[in-house]
Short mmCIF file of C-alpha atoms and ligand atoms in Angstrom, two decimals:
data_model
loop_
_atom_site.label_atom_id
_atom_site.label_comp_id
_atom_site.label_asym_id
_atom_site.label_seq_id
_atom_site.Cartn_x
_atom_site.Cartn_y
_atom_site.Cartn_z
CA ALA A 1 20.13 -3.68 4.08
CA ARG A 2 22.12 -4.91 6.33
CA GLY A 3 24.28 -4.13 9.42
CA ILE A 4 23.32 -0.38 8.08
CA LYS A 5 25.36 1.76 10.62
CA LYS A 6 25.84 5.71 9.65
CA TYR A 7 28.20 8.44 12.64
CA PHE A 8 28.32 11.24 11.25
CA PRO A 9 32.21 12.89 12.72
CA ILE A 10 32.39 15.63 15.60
CA LYS A 11 34.90 17.72 14.89
CA LYS A 12 36.77 20.56 17.12
CA GLY A 13 39.54 23.30 17.49
CA PHE A 14 42.04 24.48 15.37
CA PHE A 15 42.88 21.03 13.78
CA MET A 16 39.47 19.50 13.81
CA ARG A 17 40.35 16.65 15.89
CA GLU A 18 37.90 14.30 15.60
CA VAL A 19 36.13 14.19 19.47
CA GLY A 20 33.49 11.80 19.09
CA GLN A 21 30.86 10.31 16.79
CA VAL A 22 26.99 10.83 16.20
CA LYS A 23 25.43 7.44 16.52
CA ALA A 24 22.51 8.17 14.30
CA VAL A 25 22.37 4.85 12.23
CA GLU A 26 23.22 1.84 14.38
CA GLU A 27 22.93 -1.86 13.12
CA ILE A 28 19.95 -1.80 11.09
CA ASN A 29 19.05 -5.00 9.21
CA LEU A 30 15.22 -4.46 7.26
CA SER A 31 13.88 -5.54 3.76
CA VAL A 32 11.25 -3.64 1.35
CA ARG A 33 9.53 -5.12 -0.43
CA ARG A 34 8.57 -4.17 -4.17
CA GLY A 35 5.24 -2.64 -4.41
CA GLU A 36 4.82 -2.12 -0.47
CA THR A 37 5.07 0.98 2.46
CA LEU A 38 7.72 0.38 4.95
CA GLY A 39 7.01 2.76 7.84
CA LEU A 40 9.94 4.88 9.58
CA VAL A 41 8.30 6.33 13.06
CA GLY A 42 9.43 7.56 15.61
CA GLU A 43 10.30 11.25 17.32
CA SER A 44 12.47 13.57 15.48
CA GLY A 45 15.94 12.69 16.28
CA CYS A 46 15.28 9.09 15.82
CA GLY A 47 17.54 8.65 12.60
CA LYS A 48 14.57 7.75 10.41
CA SER A 49 16.09 10.84 8.30
CA THR A 50 19.29 9.67 8.10
CA LEU A 51 18.56 5.96 7.48
CA GLY A 52 16.87 7.16 4.64
CA ARG A 53 19.04 8.90 2.90
CA THR A 54 21.36 6.26 4.26
CA LEU A 55 19.80 3.87 2.42
CA ILE A 56 20.06 5.97 -1.51
CA ARG A 57 23.47 6.51 -0.52
CA LEU A 58 22.64 10.56 -0.05
CA TYR A 59 25.09 9.99 2.99
CA GLU A 60 27.31 6.91 2.44
CA PRO A 61 26.96 4.11 5.06
CA THR A 62 29.63 3.83 7.82
CA ALA A 63 29.06 0.50 7.78
CA GLY A 64 26.67 -2.54 6.73
CA SER A 65 25.37 -3.58 3.11
CA ILE A 66 22.31 -2.18 1.20
CA LYS A 67 21.33 -5.26 -2.41
CA PHE A 68 19.18 -3.00 -4.60
CA ASP A 69 16.65 -4.57 -7.42
CA GLY A 70 19.73 -7.46 -7.65
CA SER A 71 22.14 -5.73 -6.90
CA ASP A 72 25.35 -4.63 -5.05
CA PHE A 73 24.12 -1.06 -3.99
CA LEU A 74 26.93 0.36 -2.34
CA ASN A 75 29.61 -0.85 -4.74
CA LEU A 76 27.95 0.36 -8.22
CA LYS A 77 29.97 3.13 -9.61
CA GLY A 78 30.04 6.21 -12.66
CA GLY A 79 27.37 4.98 -15.08
CA GLU A 80 25.72 1.92 -13.33
CA LEU A 81 25.33 3.86 -9.98
CA ARG A 82 23.83 6.55 -12.24
CA GLN A 83 21.44 3.59 -14.25
CA LYS A 84 20.41 2.33 -10.59
CA ARG A 85 20.36 6.41 -9.33
CA ARG A 86 17.36 6.93 -11.73
CA ASP A 87 15.14 3.98 -9.65
CA ILE A 88 15.10 5.35 -6.84
CA GLN A 89 13.63 8.84 -6.02
CA MET A 90 12.87 11.24 -3.00
CA ILE A 91 10.04 13.76 -1.95
CA PHE A 92 11.09 16.14 1.07
CA GLN A 93 8.91 17.12 3.64
CA ASP A 94 9.33 21.12 2.66
CA PRO A 95 7.53 21.36 -0.94
CA TYR A 96 8.19 25.30 -0.18
CA ALA A 97 12.25 24.98 0.16
CA SER A 98 12.69 21.84 -2.71
CA LEU A 99 11.39 23.33 -5.54
CA ASP A 100 13.23 26.39 -7.31
CA SER A 101 11.35 29.61 -7.26
CA ARG A 102 12.82 30.97 -9.78
CA MET A 103 12.15 28.02 -12.54
CA THR A 104 8.82 27.47 -13.67
CA VAL A 105 6.78 24.14 -13.01
CA GLY A 106 7.41 22.93 -16.26
CA GLN A 107 11.80 23.51 -15.93
CA ILE A 108 11.09 21.94 -12.08
CA ILE A 109 9.31 18.64 -14.18
CA GLU A 110 11.47 18.34 -16.72
CA GLN A 111 14.76 18.80 -14.89
CA PRO A 112 14.98 14.95 -14.21
CA PHE A 113 15.08 14.04 -17.96
CA LYS A 114 17.33 17.27 -18.82
CA ILE A 115 20.29 15.16 -15.93
CA HIS A 116 19.87 12.37 -17.43
CA GLY A 117 20.22 13.34 -21.35
CA LEU A 118 16.57 12.04 -21.73
CA LEU A 119 13.68 13.15 -24.73
CA GLY A 120 13.97 15.88 -26.98
CA PRO A 121 12.23 19.43 -25.78
CA ALA A 122 9.10 18.94 -27.97
CA GLU A 123 9.01 15.20 -25.98
CA ARG A 124 9.77 16.55 -22.90
CA GLU A 125 6.87 19.22 -22.62
CA ILE A 126 4.53 16.33 -24.08
CA ARG A 127 5.42 13.95 -21.08
CA VAL A 128 5.92 17.21 -18.56
CA LYS A 129 1.93 17.81 -19.05
CA GLN A 130 1.41 14.80 -18.86
CA LEU A 131 2.86 14.20 -15.46
CA LEU A 132 1.26 17.65 -14.32
CA GLU A 133 -2.14 15.98 -15.12
CA LEU A 134 -0.77 12.26 -13.51
CA VAL A 135 -0.69 14.47 -10.16
CA GLY A 136 -3.85 16.74 -10.32
CA LEU A 137 -2.70 19.40 -11.47
CA LYS A 138 -3.64 20.69 -15.11
CA ALA A 139 -1.63 21.04 -17.87
CA SER A 140 -1.72 24.56 -18.92
CA HIS A 141 -0.09 25.19 -15.07
CA VAL A 142 2.74 24.45 -17.02
CA ASN A 143 4.30 28.04 -17.80
CA ARG A 144 3.54 29.03 -13.35
CA TYR A 145 5.75 29.45 -10.57
CA PRO A 146 6.34 27.96 -7.36
CA HIS A 147 5.01 30.49 -5.33
CA GLU A 148 1.45 30.42 -7.46
CA PHE A 149 0.45 27.41 -5.89
CA SER A 150 -0.54 26.44 -2.84
CA GLY A 151 1.48 23.99 -0.10
CA GLY A 152 -0.36 20.66 -0.79
CA GLN A 153 -0.25 21.73 -5.08
CA ARG A 154 3.18 22.00 -4.54
CA GLN A 155 4.03 18.90 -2.70
CA ARG A 156 2.26 17.95 -5.74
CA ILE A 157 4.40 19.09 -8.31
CA SER A 158 7.05 17.64 -6.60
CA ILE A 159 5.72 14.43 -6.91
CA ALA A 160 5.79 14.61 -10.59
CA ARG A 161 9.06 15.44 -10.67
CA ALA A 162 9.73 12.29 -8.15
CA VAL A 163 7.45 10.15 -10.68
CA ALA A 164 9.29 11.39 -13.87
CA LEU A 165 11.73 9.19 -14.61
CA ASN A 166 9.51 5.79 -13.56
CA PRO A 167 11.56 5.14 -10.36
CA LYS A 168 11.10 1.60 -8.54
CA LEU A 169 11.63 3.23 -5.20
CA ILE A 170 10.39 6.37 -3.38
CA ILE A 171 11.50 7.46 -0.18
CA CYS A 172 8.87 10.07 1.38
CA ASP A 173 10.37 11.93 4.22
CA GLU A 174 8.08 13.66 6.38
CA PRO A 175 5.69 14.09 2.76
CA VAL A 176 2.49 15.85 4.51
CA SER A 177 4.42 17.21 7.54
CA ALA A 178 4.11 20.84 6.63
CA LEU A 179 0.23 20.31 5.14
CA ASP A 180 -2.72 21.72 6.40
CA VAL A 181 -4.20 17.93 8.05
CA SER A 182 -7.55 19.42 5.32
CA ILE A 183 -5.35 18.72 2.59
CA GLN A 184 -3.00 15.71 4.08
CA ALA A 185 -5.05 12.94 3.26
CA GLN A 186 -5.26 14.45 -0.68
CA VAL A 187 -1.52 14.25 -1.04
CA LEU A 188 -1.89 10.33 0.90
CA ASN A 189 -4.50 9.18 -1.17
CA LEU A 190 -2.17 10.23 -4.23
CA LEU A 191 0.54 8.76 -3.32
CA LYS A 192 -1.55 5.21 -2.90
CA ASP A 193 -2.66 5.99 -6.30
CA LEU A 194 0.42 6.46 -8.19
CA GLN A 195 1.96 3.56 -6.15
CA GLU A 196 -0.93 1.31 -7.59
CA ARG A 197 -0.77 2.59 -11.42
CA LEU A 198 2.99 3.20 -11.35
CA ASN A 199 4.12 0.06 -9.07
CA LEU A 200 5.66 1.96 -7.07
CA THR A 201 7.64 0.70 -3.97
CA TYR A 202 7.30 3.31 -1.11
CA ILE A 203 9.55 3.79 2.02
CA PHE A 204 7.61 6.20 4.12
CA ILE A 205 8.84 8.32 6.52
CA SER A 206 6.75 9.94 9.24
CA HIS A 207 6.75 11.48 12.91
CA ASP A 208 2.87 10.43 13.02
CA LEU A 209 1.84 7.61 13.70
CA SER A 210 -1.61 8.30 12.29
CA VAL A 211 -0.31 9.15 8.90
CA ILE A 212 1.81 5.98 8.59
CA GLU A 213 -1.04 3.50 9.74
CA HIS A 214 -3.26 5.09 7.09
CA VAL A 215 -0.64 3.92 4.72
CA CYS A 216 2.38 1.87 5.22
CA ASP A 217 1.86 -1.78 4.88
CA ARG A 218 4.41 -2.71 7.46
CA ILE A 219 5.85 -0.29 9.87
CA ALA A 220 9.45 0.03 11.83
CA VAL A 221 9.32 1.58 14.80
CA MET A 222 12.86 3.72 15.84
CA TYR A 223 14.36 4.60 18.26
CA LEU A 224 17.81 6.44 18.94
CA GLY A 225 19.27 5.29 15.84
CA LYS A 226 17.70 1.60 16.27
CA ILE A 227 14.58 -0.44 14.73
CA VAL A 228 13.24 -1.19 18.14
CA GLU A 229 9.53 -3.02 17.13
CA MET A 230 8.59 -4.27 13.20
CA ALA A 231 5.11 -5.91 12.26
CA SER A 232 3.04 -5.55 9.70
CA ARG A 233 0.36 -2.85 10.30
CA ASP A 234 -2.17 -4.52 11.63
CA GLU A 235 0.10 -6.35 14.02
CA LEU A 236 1.71 -3.18 15.11
CA PHE A 237 -1.49 -1.56 16.05
CA LYS A 238 -3.47 -4.82 17.36
CA ASN A 239 -0.68 -6.19 19.46
CA PRO A 240 2.30 -3.39 20.16
CA GLN A 241 4.96 -5.23 22.10
CA HIS A 242 7.96 -2.59 22.79
CA PRO A 243 6.80 -0.10 25.57
CA TYR A 244 7.64 2.39 23.10
CA THR A 245 5.50 1.56 20.42
CA ARG A 246 2.57 1.61 22.99
CA ALA A 247 4.50 5.37 24.47
CA LEU A 248 3.68 6.17 20.56
CA MET A 249 1.03 5.51 20.27
CA SER A 250 -1.00 6.24 23.76
CA SER A 251 0.65 9.60 22.50
CA ILE A 252 -1.73 9.63 18.79
CA PRO A 253 -4.16 12.63 20.54
CA SER A 254 -7.63 11.08 20.14
CA ILE A 255 -10.84 13.21 21.35
CA GLY A 256 -10.98 13.48 25.66
CA MET A 257 -7.23 13.49 25.51
CA GLY A 258 -5.48 16.22 25.95
CA LYS A 259 -1.71 17.86 26.08
CA LYS A 260 -1.77 17.00 29.69
CA LYS A 261 -1.96 13.19 29.28
CA MET A 262 0.11 12.51 26.13
CA SER A 263 3.24 14.32 27.65
CA LYS A 264 3.02 11.89 31.20
CA ILE A 265 3.19 9.07 28.68
CA LEU A 266 6.48 9.80 27.01
CA THR A 267 8.60 11.64 29.75
CA GLY A 268 11.68 12.97 29.47
CA GLU A 269 14.14 14.01 26.62
CA ILE A 270 15.61 11.28 23.85
CA PRO A 271 18.85 10.75 25.18
CA SER A 272 22.26 12.12 22.96
CA PRO A 273 23.03 10.30 20.64
CA ILE A 274 26.90 11.12 21.15
CA ASN A 275 26.88 8.82 24.40
CA PRO A 276 23.57 6.82 24.21
CA PRO A 277 22.94 5.16 27.73
CA SER A 278 23.95 1.67 28.02
CA GLY A 279 21.95 -1.34 28.10
CA CYS A 280 18.45 -0.40 26.02
CA THR A 281 18.67 2.65 24.99
CA PHE A 282 14.74 3.71 26.00
CA HIS A 283 15.39 2.44 29.60
CA PRO A 284 15.91 6.23 31.11
CA ARG A 285 12.75 6.95 30.04
CA CYS A 286 10.71 2.99 30.28
CA ALA A 287 8.36 2.42 32.46
CA TYR A 288 8.17 -1.06 32.26
CA LYS A 289 12.13 -1.51 32.85
CA VAL A 290 13.42 -4.28 35.46
CA ALA A 291 17.58 -4.50 36.30
CA LYS A 292 19.01 -6.06 33.42
CA CYS A 293 17.86 -3.12 31.31
CA SER A 294 20.39 -1.04 31.79
CA GLU A 295 23.11 -3.03 31.04
CA VAL A 296 21.78 -5.56 28.59
CA VAL A 297 21.32 -4.71 25.29
CA PRO A 298 18.31 -6.52 23.82
CA GLU A 299 18.56 -8.55 20.72
CA PHE A 300 16.16 -7.65 18.31
CA GLU A 301 14.19 -10.98 17.64
CA ALA A 302 11.02 -12.70 15.70
CA ILE A 303 8.04 -12.90 19.05
CA ALA A 304 5.95 -14.08 16.38
CA PRO A 305 6.00 -14.56 12.57
CA GLU A 306 7.10 -10.91 10.52
CA HIS A 307 6.65 -9.42 13.83
CA PHE A 308 10.37 -8.36 15.50
CA LYS A 309 11.01 -6.73 18.81
CA ALA A 310 14.11 -5.22 20.58
CA CYS A 311 13.05 -5.66 24.90
CA HIS A 312 13.35 -7.69 27.36
CA VAL A 313 10.03 -7.34 29.05
CA ASP A 314 7.05 -9.70 27.41
CA LEU A 315 4.47 -7.46 27.97
CA ASP A 316 1.64 -9.21 28.03
CA LYS A 317 2.87 -11.48 30.64
CA ASP A 318 3.69 -8.86 33.09
CA LEU A 319 0.11 -8.44 33.57
CA GLU A 320 0.08 -7.79 37.09
CA ARG A 321 2.62 -4.51 36.59
CA ASN A 322 0.44 -3.13 33.70
CA LEU A 323 -3.29 -3.14 35.65
CA LYS A 324 -0.69 -1.14 39.04
CA GLU A 325 0.15 1.29 36.20
CA THR A 326 -3.47 1.78 34.19
CA LEU A 327 -5.23 1.94 37.75
FE1 SF4 B 401 11.89 -1.25 28.47
FE2 SF4 B 401 13.65 -2.87 29.54
FE3 SF4 B 401 12.32 -2.93 27.23
FE4 SF4 B 401 14.15 -1.51 27.04
S1 SF4 B 401 14.78 -3.77 27.31
S2 SF4 B 401 11.93 -1.21 26.12
S3 SF4 B 401 13.92 -0.64 29.34
S4 SF4 B 401 11.59 -2.92 29.26
MG1 MG B 402 14.02 13.97 9.79
#
């Protein structure tokens, strides 16, 4: 994806005049490699879901270009687009809302086959039962309704539906955020297992860095519609170089660290994406800022092979300041 922007118009009054724009996604460049899991992480409202949806044209981008599996994805139409759409699926946060409560599990999972006119009824039934078993449910559950399952089981049902047509790419948008912590690991492990067995590529969206660390190969940290840092998982966790990434990491709850300490590290609200701050949009909240931060937009640049950040300050060179802050 190159130069992806997604702005939503704000309209007001009787004539619905456009009075402004919500700049939800701003000039994003990224690539996802076959077979990997690319994580998008940031506080809620940073644009990660909007980016995920824009990348697969659930929202049409305001600007930019997307190449998917060799084709110019934004210019595909009709049958070609439908064909490519089969290769891309999405798993949502809320398994309660994303499953139709009036349909049986079998009807839910066979839907993609019906929509695309694939397989006859008998073949569909066989395939649906295989899919149930693939995600760790029983084939005999085929005639039950969503409310008869637990949250984790319901997310397994949406995963079965998502993989039904052998997609290449799945956007997982906070897939375990609505689940009990005890169930989260099971669902994450299922996703990992399916990735290997079915040769899937994931874009994995979460506000939760510990979940991101568990599943992602590479991670993009987002703030106010932009990627501020991107690196492999190991590099990012060992050597975070953007103040926002460091703030997010120090707010991962750990033993002996209460809520109070967490809120001290990342103060203030996310500014409005309608009128984002000048210069580096993180400057109102940044503990490392220097004079030019409020004036000059930092470039997104490589600081090591495969490690990029958008920040004027070299945090490692800033030892004295770091030390003062720790004391
Ligand atoms: Fe902080 Fe300045 Fe870096 Fe922005 S550019 S993150 S304000 S130090
Ligand atoms: Mg979201």
